PDB file of C-alpha atoms in Angstrom:
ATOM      1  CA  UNK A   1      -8.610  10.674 -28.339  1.00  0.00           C
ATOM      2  CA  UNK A   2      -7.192  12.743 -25.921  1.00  0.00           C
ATOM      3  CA  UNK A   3      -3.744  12.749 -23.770  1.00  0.00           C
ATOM      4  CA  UNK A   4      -3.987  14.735 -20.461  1.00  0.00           C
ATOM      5  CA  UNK A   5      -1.299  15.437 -17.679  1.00  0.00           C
ATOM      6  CA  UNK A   6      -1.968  14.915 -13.836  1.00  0.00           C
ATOM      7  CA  UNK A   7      -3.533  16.344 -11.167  1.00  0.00           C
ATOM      8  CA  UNK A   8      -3.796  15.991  -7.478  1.00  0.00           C
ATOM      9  CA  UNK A   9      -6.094  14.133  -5.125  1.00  0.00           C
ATOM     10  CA  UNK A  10      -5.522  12.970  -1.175  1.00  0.00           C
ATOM     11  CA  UNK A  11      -3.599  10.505  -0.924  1.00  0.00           C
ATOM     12  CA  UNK A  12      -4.519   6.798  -0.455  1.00  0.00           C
ATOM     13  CA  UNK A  13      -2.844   4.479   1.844  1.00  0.00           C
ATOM     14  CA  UNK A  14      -1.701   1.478   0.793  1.00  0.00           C
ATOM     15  CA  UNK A  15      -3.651  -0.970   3.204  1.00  0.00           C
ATOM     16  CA  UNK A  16      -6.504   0.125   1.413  1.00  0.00           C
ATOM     17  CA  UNK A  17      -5.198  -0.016  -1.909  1.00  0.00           C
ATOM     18  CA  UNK A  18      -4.172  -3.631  -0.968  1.00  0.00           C
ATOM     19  CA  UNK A  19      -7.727  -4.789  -0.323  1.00  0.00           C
ATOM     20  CA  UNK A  20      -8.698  -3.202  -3.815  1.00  0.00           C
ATOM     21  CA  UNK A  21      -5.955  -5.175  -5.518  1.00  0.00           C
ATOM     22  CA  UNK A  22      -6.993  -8.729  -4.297  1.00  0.00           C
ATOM     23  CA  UNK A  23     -10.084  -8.254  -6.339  1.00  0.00           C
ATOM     24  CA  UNK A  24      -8.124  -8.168  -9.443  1.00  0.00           C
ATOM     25  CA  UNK A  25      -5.292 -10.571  -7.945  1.00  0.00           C
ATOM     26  CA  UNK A  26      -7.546 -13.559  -7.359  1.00  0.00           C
ATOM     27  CA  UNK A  27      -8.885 -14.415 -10.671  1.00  0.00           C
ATOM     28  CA  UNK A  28      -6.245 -12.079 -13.208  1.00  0.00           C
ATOM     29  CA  UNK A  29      -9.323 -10.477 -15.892  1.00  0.00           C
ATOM     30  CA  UNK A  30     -11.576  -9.603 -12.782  1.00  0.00           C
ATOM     31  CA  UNK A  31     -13.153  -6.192 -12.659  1.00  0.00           C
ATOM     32  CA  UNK A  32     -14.041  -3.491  -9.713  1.00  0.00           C
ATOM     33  CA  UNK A  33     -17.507  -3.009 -10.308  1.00  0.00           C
ATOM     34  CA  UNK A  34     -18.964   0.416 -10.898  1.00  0.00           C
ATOM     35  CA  UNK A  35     -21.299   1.938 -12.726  1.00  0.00           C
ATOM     36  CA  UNK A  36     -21.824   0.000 -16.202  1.00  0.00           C
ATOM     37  CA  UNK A  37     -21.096   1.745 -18.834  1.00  0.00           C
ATOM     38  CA  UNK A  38     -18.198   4.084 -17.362  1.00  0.00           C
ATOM     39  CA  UNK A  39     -14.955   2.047 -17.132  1.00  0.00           C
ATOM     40  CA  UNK A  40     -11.165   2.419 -16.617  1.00  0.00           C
ATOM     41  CA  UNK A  41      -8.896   0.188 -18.336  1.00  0.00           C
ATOM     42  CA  UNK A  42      -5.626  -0.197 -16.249  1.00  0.00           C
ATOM     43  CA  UNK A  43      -2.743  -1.165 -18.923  1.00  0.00           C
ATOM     44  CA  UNK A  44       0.029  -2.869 -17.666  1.00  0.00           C
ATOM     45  CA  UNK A  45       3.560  -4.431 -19.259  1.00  0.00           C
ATOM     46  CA  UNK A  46       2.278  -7.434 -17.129  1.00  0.00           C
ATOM     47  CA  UNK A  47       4.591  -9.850 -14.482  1.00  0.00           C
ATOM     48  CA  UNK A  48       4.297 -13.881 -13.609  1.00  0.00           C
ATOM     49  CA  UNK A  49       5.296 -12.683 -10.521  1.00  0.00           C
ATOM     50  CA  UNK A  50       2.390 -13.140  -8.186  1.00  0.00           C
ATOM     51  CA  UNK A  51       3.334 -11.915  -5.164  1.00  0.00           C
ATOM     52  CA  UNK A  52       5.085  -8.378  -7.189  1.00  0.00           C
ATOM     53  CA  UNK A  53       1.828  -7.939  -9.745  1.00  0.00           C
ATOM     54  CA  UNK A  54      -0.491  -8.143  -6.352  1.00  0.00           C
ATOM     55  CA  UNK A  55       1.706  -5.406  -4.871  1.00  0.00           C
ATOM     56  CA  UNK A  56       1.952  -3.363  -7.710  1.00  0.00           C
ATOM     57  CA  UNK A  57      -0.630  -3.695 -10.254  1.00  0.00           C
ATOM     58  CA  UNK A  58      -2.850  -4.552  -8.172  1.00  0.00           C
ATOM     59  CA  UNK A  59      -2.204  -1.781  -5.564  1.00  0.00           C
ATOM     60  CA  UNK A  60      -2.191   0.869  -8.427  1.00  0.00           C
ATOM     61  CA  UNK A  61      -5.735  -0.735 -10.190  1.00  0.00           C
ATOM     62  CA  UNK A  62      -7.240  -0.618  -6.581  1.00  0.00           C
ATOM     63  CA  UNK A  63      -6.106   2.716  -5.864  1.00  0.00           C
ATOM     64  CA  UNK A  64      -7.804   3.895  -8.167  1.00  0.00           C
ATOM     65  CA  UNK A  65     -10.739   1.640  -7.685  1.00  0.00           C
ATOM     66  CA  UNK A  66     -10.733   3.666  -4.781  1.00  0.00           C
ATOM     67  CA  UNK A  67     -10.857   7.435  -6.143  1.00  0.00           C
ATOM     68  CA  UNK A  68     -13.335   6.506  -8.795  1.00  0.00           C
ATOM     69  CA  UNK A  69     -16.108   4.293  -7.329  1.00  0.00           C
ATOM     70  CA  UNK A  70     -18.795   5.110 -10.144  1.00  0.00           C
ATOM     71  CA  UNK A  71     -16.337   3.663 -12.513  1.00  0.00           C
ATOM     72  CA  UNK A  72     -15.908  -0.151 -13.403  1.00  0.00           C
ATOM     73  CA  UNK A  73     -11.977  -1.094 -13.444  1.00  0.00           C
ATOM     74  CA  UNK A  74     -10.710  -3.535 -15.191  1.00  0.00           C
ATOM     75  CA  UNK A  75      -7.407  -4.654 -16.176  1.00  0.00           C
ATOM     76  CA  UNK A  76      -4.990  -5.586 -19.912  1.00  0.00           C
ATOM     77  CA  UNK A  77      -1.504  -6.323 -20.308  1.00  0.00           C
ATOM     78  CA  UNK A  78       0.435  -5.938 -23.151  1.00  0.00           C
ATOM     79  CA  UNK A  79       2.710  -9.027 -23.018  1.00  0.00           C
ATOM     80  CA  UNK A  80       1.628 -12.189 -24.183  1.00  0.00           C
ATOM     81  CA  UNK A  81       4.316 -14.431 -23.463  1.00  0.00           C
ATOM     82  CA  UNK A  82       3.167 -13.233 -19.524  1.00  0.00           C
ATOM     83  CA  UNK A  83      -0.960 -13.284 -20.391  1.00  0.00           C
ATOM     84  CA  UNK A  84       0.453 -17.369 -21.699  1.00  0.00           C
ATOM     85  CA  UNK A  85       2.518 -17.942 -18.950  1.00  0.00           C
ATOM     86  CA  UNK A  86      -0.335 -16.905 -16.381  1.00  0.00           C
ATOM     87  CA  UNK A  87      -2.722 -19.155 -18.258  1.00  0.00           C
ATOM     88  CA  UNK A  88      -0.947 -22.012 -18.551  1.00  0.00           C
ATOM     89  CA  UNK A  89       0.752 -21.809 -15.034  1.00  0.00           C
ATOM     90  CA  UNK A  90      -1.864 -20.708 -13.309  1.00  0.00           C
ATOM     91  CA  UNK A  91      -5.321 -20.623 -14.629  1.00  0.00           C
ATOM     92  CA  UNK A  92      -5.775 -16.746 -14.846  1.00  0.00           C
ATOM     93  CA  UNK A  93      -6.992 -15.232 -17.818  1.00  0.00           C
ATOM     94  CA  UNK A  94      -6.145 -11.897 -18.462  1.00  0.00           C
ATOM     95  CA  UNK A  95      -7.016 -10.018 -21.428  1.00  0.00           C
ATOM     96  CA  UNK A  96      -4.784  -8.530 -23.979  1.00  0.00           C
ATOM     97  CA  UNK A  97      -5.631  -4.888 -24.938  1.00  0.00           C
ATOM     98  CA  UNK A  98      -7.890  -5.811 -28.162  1.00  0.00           C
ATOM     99  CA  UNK A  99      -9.339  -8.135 -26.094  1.00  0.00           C
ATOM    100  CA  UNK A 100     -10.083  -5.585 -23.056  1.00  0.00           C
ATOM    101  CA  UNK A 101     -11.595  -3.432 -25.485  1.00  0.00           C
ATOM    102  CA  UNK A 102     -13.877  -5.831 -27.479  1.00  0.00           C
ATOM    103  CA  UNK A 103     -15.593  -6.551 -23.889  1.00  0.00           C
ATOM    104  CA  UNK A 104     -15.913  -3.107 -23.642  1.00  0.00           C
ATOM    105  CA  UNK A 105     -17.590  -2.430 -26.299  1.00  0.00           C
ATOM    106  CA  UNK A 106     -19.484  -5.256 -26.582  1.00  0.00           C
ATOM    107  CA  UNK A 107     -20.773  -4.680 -22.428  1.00  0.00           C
ATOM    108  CA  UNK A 108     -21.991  -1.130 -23.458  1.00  0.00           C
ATOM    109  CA  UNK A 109     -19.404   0.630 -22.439  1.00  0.00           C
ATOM    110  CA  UNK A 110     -19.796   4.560 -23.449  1.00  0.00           C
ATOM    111  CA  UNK A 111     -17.485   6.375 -21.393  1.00  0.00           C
ATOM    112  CA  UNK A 112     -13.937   4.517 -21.219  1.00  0.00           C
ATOM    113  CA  UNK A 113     -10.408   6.285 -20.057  1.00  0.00           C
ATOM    114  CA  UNK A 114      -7.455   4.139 -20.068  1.00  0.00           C
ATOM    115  CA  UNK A 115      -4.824   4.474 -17.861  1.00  0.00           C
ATOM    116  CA  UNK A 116      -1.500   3.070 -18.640  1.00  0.00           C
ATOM    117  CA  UNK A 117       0.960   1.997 -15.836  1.00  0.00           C
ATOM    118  CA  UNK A 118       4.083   2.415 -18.260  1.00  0.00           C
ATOM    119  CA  UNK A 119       6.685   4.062 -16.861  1.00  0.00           C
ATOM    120  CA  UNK A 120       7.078   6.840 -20.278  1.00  0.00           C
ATOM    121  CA  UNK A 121       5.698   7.660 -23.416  1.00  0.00           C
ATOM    122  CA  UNK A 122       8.061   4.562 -25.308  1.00  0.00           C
ATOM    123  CA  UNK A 123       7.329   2.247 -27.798  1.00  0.00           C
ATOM    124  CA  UNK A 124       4.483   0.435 -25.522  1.00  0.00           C
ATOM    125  CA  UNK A 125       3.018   3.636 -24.900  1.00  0.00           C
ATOM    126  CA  UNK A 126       3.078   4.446 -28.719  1.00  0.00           C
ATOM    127  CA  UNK A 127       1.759   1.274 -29.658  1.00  0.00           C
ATOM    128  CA  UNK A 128      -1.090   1.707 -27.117  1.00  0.00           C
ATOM    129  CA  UNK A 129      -2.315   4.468 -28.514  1.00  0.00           C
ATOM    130  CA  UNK A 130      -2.202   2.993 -32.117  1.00  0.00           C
ATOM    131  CA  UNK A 131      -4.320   0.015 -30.708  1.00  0.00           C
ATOM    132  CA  UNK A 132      -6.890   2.750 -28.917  1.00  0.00           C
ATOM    133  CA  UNK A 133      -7.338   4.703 -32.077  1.00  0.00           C
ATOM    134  CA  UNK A 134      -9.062   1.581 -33.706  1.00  0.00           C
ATOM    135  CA  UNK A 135     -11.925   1.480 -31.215  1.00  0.00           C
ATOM    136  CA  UNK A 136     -12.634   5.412 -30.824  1.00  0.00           C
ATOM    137  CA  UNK A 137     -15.946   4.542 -32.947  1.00  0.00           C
ATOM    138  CA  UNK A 138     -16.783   1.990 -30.340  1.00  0.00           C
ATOM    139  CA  UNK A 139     -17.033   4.297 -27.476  1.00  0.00           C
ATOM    140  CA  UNK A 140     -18.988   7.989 -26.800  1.00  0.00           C
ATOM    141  CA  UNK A 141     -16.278   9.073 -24.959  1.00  0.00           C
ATOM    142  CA  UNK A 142     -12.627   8.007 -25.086  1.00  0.00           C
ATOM    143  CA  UNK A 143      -9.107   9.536 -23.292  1.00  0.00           C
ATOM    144  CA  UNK A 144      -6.105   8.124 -23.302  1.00  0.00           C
ATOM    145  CA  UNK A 145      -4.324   8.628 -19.909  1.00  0.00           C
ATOM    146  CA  UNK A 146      -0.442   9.719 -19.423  1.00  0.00           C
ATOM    147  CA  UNK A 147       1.977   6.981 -17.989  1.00  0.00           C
ATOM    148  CA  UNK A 148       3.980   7.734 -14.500  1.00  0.00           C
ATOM    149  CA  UNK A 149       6.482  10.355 -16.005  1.00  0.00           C
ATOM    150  CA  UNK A 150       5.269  12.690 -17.886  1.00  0.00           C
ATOM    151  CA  UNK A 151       5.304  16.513 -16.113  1.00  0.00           C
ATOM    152  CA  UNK A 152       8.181  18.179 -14.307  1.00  0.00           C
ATOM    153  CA  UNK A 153       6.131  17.466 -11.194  1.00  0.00           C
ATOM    154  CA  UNK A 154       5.660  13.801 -11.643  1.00  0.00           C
ATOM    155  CA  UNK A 155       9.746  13.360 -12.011  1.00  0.00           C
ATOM    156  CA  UNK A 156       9.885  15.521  -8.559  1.00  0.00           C
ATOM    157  CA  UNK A 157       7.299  13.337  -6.680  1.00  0.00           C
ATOM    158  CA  UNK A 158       8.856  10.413  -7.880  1.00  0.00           C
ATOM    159  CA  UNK A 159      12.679  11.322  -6.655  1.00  0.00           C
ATOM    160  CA  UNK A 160      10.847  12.383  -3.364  1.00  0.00           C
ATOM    161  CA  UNK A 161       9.050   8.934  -3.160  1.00  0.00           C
ATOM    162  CA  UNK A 162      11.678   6.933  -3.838  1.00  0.00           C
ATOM    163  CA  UNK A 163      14.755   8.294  -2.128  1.00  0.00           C
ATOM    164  CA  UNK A 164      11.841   8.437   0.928  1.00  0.00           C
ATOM    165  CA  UNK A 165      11.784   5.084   0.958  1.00  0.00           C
ATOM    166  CA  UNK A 166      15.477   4.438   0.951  1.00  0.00           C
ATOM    167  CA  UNK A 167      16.997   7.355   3.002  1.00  0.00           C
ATOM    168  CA  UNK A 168      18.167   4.725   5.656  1.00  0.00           C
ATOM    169  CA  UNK A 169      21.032   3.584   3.026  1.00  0.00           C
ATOM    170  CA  UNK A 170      21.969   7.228   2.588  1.00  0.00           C
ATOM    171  CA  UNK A 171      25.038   7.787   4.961  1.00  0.00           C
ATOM    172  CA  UNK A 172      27.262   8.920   2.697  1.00  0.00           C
ATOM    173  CA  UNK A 173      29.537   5.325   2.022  1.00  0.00           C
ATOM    174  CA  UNK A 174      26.413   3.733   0.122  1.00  0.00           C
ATOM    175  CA  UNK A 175      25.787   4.200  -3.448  1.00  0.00           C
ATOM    176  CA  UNK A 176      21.875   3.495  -4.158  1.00  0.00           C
ATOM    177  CA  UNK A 177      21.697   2.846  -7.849  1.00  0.00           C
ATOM    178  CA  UNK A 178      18.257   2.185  -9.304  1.00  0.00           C
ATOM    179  CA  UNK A 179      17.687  -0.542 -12.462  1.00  0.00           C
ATOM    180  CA  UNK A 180      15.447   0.633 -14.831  1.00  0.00           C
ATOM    181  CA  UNK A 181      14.778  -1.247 -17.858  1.00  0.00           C
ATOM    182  CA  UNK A 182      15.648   0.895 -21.050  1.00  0.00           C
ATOM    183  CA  UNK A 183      14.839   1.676 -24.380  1.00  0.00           C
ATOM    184  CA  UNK A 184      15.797   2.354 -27.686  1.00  0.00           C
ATOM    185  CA  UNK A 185      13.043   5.254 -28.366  1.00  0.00           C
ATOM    186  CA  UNK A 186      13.923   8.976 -26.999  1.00  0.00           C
ATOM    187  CA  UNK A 187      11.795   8.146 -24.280  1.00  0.00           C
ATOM    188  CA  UNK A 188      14.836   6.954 -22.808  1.00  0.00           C
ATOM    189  CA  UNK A 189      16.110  10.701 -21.683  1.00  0.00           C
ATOM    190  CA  UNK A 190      14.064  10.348 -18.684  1.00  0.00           C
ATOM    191  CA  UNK A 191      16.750   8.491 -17.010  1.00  0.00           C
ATOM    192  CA  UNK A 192      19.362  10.967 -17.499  1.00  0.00           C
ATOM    193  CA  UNK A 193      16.425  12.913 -16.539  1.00  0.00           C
ATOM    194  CA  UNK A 194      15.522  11.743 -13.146  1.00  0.00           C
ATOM    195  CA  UNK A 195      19.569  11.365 -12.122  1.00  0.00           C
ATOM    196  CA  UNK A 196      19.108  15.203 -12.398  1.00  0.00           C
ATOM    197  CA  UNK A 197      16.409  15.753 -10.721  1.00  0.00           C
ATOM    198  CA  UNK A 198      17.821  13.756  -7.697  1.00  0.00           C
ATOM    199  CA  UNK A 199      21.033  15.986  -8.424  1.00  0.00           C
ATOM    200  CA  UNK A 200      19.309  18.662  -8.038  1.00  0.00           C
ATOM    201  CA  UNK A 201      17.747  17.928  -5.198  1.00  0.00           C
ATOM    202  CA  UNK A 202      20.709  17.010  -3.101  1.00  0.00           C
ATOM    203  CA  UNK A 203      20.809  13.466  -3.465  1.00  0.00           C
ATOM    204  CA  UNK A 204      24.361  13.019  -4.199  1.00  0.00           C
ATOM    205  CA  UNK A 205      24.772   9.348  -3.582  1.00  0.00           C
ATOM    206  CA  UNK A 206      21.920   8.071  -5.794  1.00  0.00           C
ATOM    207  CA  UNK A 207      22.358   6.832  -9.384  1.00  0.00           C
ATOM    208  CA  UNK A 208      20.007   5.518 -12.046  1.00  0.00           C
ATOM    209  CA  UNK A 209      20.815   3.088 -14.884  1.00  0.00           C
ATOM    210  CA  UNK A 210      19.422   0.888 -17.188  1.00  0.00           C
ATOM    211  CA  UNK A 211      19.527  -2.842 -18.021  1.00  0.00           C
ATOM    212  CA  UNK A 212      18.847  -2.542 -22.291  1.00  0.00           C
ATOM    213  CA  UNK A 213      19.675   1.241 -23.034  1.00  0.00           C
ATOM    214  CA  UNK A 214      21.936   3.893 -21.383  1.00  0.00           C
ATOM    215  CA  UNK A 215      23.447   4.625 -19.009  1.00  0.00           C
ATOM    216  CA  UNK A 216      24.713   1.162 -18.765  1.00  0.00           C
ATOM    217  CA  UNK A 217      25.744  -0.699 -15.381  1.00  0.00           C
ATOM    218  CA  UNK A 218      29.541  -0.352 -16.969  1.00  0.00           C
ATOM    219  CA  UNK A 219      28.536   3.174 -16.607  1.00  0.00           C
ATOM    220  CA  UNK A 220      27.564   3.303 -13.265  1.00  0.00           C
ATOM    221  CA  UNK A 221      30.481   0.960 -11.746  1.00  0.00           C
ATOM    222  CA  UNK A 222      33.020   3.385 -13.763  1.00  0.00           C
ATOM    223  CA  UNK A 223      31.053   6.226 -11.728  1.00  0.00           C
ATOM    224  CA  UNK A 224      31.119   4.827  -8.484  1.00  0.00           C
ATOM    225  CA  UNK A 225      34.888   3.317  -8.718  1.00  0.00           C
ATOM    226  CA  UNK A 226      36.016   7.021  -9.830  1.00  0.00           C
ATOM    227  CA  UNK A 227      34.717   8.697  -7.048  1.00  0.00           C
ATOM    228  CA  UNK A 228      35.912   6.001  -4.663  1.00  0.00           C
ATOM    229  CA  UNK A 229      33.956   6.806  -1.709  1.00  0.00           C
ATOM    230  CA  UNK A 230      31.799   3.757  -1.650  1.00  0.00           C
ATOM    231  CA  UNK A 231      31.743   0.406   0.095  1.00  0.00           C
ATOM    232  CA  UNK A 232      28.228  -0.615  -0.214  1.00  0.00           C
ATOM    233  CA  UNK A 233      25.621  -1.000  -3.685  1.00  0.00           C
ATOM    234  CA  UNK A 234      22.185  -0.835  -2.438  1.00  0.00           C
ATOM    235  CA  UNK A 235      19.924  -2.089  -5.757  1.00  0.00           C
ATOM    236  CA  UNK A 236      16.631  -1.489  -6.662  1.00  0.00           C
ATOM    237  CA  UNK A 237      14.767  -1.253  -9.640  1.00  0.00           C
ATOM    238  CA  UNK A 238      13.203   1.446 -11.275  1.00  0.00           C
ATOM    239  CA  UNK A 239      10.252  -0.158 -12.691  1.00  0.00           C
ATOM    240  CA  UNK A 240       6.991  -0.682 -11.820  1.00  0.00           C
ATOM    241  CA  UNK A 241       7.091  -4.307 -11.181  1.00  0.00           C
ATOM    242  CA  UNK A 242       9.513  -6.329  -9.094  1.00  0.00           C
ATOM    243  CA  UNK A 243       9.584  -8.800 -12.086  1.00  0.00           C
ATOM    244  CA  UNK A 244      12.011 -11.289 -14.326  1.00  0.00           C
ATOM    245  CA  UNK A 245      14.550  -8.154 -14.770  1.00  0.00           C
ATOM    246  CA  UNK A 246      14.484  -7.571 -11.129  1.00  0.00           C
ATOM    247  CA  UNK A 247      15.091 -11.131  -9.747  1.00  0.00           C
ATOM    248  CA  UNK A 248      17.609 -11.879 -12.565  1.00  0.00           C
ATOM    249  CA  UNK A 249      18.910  -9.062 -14.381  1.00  0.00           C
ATOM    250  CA  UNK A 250      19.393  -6.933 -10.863  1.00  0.00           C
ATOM    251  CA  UNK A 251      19.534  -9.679  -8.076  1.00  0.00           C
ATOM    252  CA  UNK A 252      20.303 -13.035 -10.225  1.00  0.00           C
ATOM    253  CA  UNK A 253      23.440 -14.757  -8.914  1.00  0.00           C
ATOM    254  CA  UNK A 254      24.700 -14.975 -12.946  1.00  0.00           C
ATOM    255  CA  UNK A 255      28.018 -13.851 -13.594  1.00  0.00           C
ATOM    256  CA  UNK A 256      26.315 -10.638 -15.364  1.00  0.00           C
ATOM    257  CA  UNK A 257      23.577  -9.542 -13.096  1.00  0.00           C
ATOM    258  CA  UNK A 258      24.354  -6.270 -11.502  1.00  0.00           C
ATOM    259  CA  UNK A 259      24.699  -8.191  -8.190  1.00  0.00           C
ATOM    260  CA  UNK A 260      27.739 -10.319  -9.093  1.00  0.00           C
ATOM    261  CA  UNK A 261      28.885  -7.358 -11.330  1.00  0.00           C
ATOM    262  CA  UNK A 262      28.939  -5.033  -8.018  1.00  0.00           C
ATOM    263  CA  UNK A 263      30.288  -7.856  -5.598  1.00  0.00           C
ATOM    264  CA  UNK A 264      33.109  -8.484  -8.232  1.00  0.00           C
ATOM    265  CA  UNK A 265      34.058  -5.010  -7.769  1.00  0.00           C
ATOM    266  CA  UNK A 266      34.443  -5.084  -3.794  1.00  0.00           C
ATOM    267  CA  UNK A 267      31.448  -3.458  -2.655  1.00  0.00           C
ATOM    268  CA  UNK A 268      29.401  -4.885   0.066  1.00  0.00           C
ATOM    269  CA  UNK A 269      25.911  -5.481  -1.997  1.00  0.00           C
ATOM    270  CA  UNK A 270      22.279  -5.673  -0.927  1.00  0.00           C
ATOM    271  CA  UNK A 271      19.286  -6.005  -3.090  1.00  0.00           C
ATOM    272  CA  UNK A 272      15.335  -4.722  -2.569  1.00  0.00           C
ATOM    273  CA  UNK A 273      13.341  -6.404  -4.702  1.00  0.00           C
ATOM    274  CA  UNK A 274      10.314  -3.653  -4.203  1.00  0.00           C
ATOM    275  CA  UNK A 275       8.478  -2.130  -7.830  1.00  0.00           C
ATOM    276  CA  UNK A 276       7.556   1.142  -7.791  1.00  0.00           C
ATOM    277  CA  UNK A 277       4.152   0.197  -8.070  1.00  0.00           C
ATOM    278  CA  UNK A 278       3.196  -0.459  -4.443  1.00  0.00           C
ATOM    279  CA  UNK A 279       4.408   2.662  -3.245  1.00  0.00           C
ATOM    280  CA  UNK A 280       1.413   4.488  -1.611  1.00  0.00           C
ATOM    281  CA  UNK A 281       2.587   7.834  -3.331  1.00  0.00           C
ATOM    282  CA  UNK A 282       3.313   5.917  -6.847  1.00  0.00           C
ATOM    283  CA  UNK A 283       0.259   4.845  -7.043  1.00  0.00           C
ATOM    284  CA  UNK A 284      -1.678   8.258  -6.472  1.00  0.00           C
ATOM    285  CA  UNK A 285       0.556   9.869  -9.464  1.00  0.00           C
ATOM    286  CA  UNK A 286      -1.515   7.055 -11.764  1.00  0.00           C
ATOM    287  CA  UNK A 287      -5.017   8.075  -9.973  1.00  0.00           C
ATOM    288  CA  UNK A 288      -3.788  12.443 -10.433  1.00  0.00           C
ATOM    289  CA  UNK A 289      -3.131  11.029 -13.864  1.00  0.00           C
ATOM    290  CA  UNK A 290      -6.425   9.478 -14.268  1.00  0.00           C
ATOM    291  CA  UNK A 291      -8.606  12.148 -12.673  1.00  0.00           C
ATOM    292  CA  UNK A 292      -6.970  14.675 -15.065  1.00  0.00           C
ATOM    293  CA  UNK A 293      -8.569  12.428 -17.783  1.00  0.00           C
ATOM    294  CA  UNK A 294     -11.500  11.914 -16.143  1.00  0.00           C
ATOM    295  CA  UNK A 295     -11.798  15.478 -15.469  1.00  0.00           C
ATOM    296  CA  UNK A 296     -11.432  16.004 -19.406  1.00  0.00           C
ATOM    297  CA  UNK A 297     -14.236  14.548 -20.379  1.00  0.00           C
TER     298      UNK A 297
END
């Protein structure tokens, strides 16, 4: 099994990855058809949050849909309290990653690369891998694809995709912090990581914390309050999915959602619930990523 970095293709916009993604939407489990026995697995955390996972995981699976027509794509997720939750709910079956590749296998799969949507090589990302490494056999041909930040470059397109999107707040007396989600593994360096690549790169008013890790949103109000220029919080998060963190965690009206915790301390506060996911240039990190496996083979 191998683990490749990215590369670069044109980029896709994201009206057409949006017609990609309703073929997975629809149904959960579905698959873009290509050839039969050369298929991408797209991994993903997962969301119960239709309208996000259409936007996001969808846009990124149908993206590359796109770049790689003589492959099949299909989609797992890794959660099963959301692959329940989307059964029972819903009536969409989506399959867990043994699952995804037991069909594999079992359709005649030879060639498979899997591309996970994870933000960085954590405990997911880990476990992946662990899964993967009990179906090499299985397969001729097997590569294990890089999640969103991996390279140098990928933390530079992703500061330039993301403060692109919100340079409207950026007039010097709004603070635009980004949510991401956190870990306990070394992994989670890439947020103190990507605060200095936006440093570096000028953006003096943007800040990144996490909800379950470091830095903190303690951190960032201490930040903010000390430098006292501020009257506005523009939220987002920093995750690929708009999901239950987002809504709750970010823009919940609870008395500890970053929201309340922002309003409490005087600033003017709006929220954009938007993943990272269905951002046209997000998504063609995940299809450099999986050409660069591709290309491996």
């Amino acid at each position: 099994m191998k683990l490749n970095k990215g590369s670069k293709l044109v980029a896709l916009a994201l009206a057409v990855s949006a017609i990609f993604a309703s073929a997975f939407t629809s149904c959960g489990s579905s698959k873009v058809a290509g050839s039969a026995d050369k298929e991408i697995l797209v991994v993903s955390f997962g969301t119960s949050y239709n309208n996000s996972r259409e936007l996001t995981i969808g846009g990124i699976e149908g993206a590359i849909a796109k770049a790689f027509p003589d492959y099949t794509v299909a989609r797992a997720f890794t959660a099963d309290t959301i692959i329940n939750i989307l059964k029972k709910r819903d009536n969409i079956s989506v399959d867990n990653v043994d699952e995804a590749l037991t069909r594999a296998a079992s359709n005649g799969v030879k060639t498979l690369v899997v591309q996970p949507t994870h933000l960085m090589d954590g405990f997911e990302y880990t476990d992946l891998q662990k899964t993967l490494s009990k179906y090499e056999s299985k397969f001729s041909k097997v590569v294990l694809s890089t999640p969103l930040l991996t390279t140098d470059e990928d933390f530079s397109r992703v500061a330039d995709a993301i403060t692109a999107k919100t340079k409207k707040f950026d007039d010097g007396k709004t603070a635009i912090v980004f949510m991401g989600h956190g870990t306990e593994a070394e992994s989670n360096g890439v947020y103190a990581k990507m605060q200095e690549v936006l440093a570096s790169k000028g953006f003096a008013n943007y800040y990144v914390g996490t909800v379950e890790a470091t830095p903190s949103v303690t951190d960032i109000r201490k930040t903010l309050h000390e430098k006292a220029t501020y009257s506005k919080v523009v939220l987002l998060p920093l995750m690929v999915v708009a999901g239950d963190h987002a809504n709750n965690d970010m823009a919940g009206d609870e008395d500890d959602s970053w929201k309340t915790i922002f309003k409490n301390a005087v600033y003017d506060v709006e929220c954009v619930l938007e993943g990272l996911g269905q951002d046209a240039t997000i998504q063609q990190i995940y299809v450099d990523h999986t050409k660069a496996s591709v290309d491996s083979l």
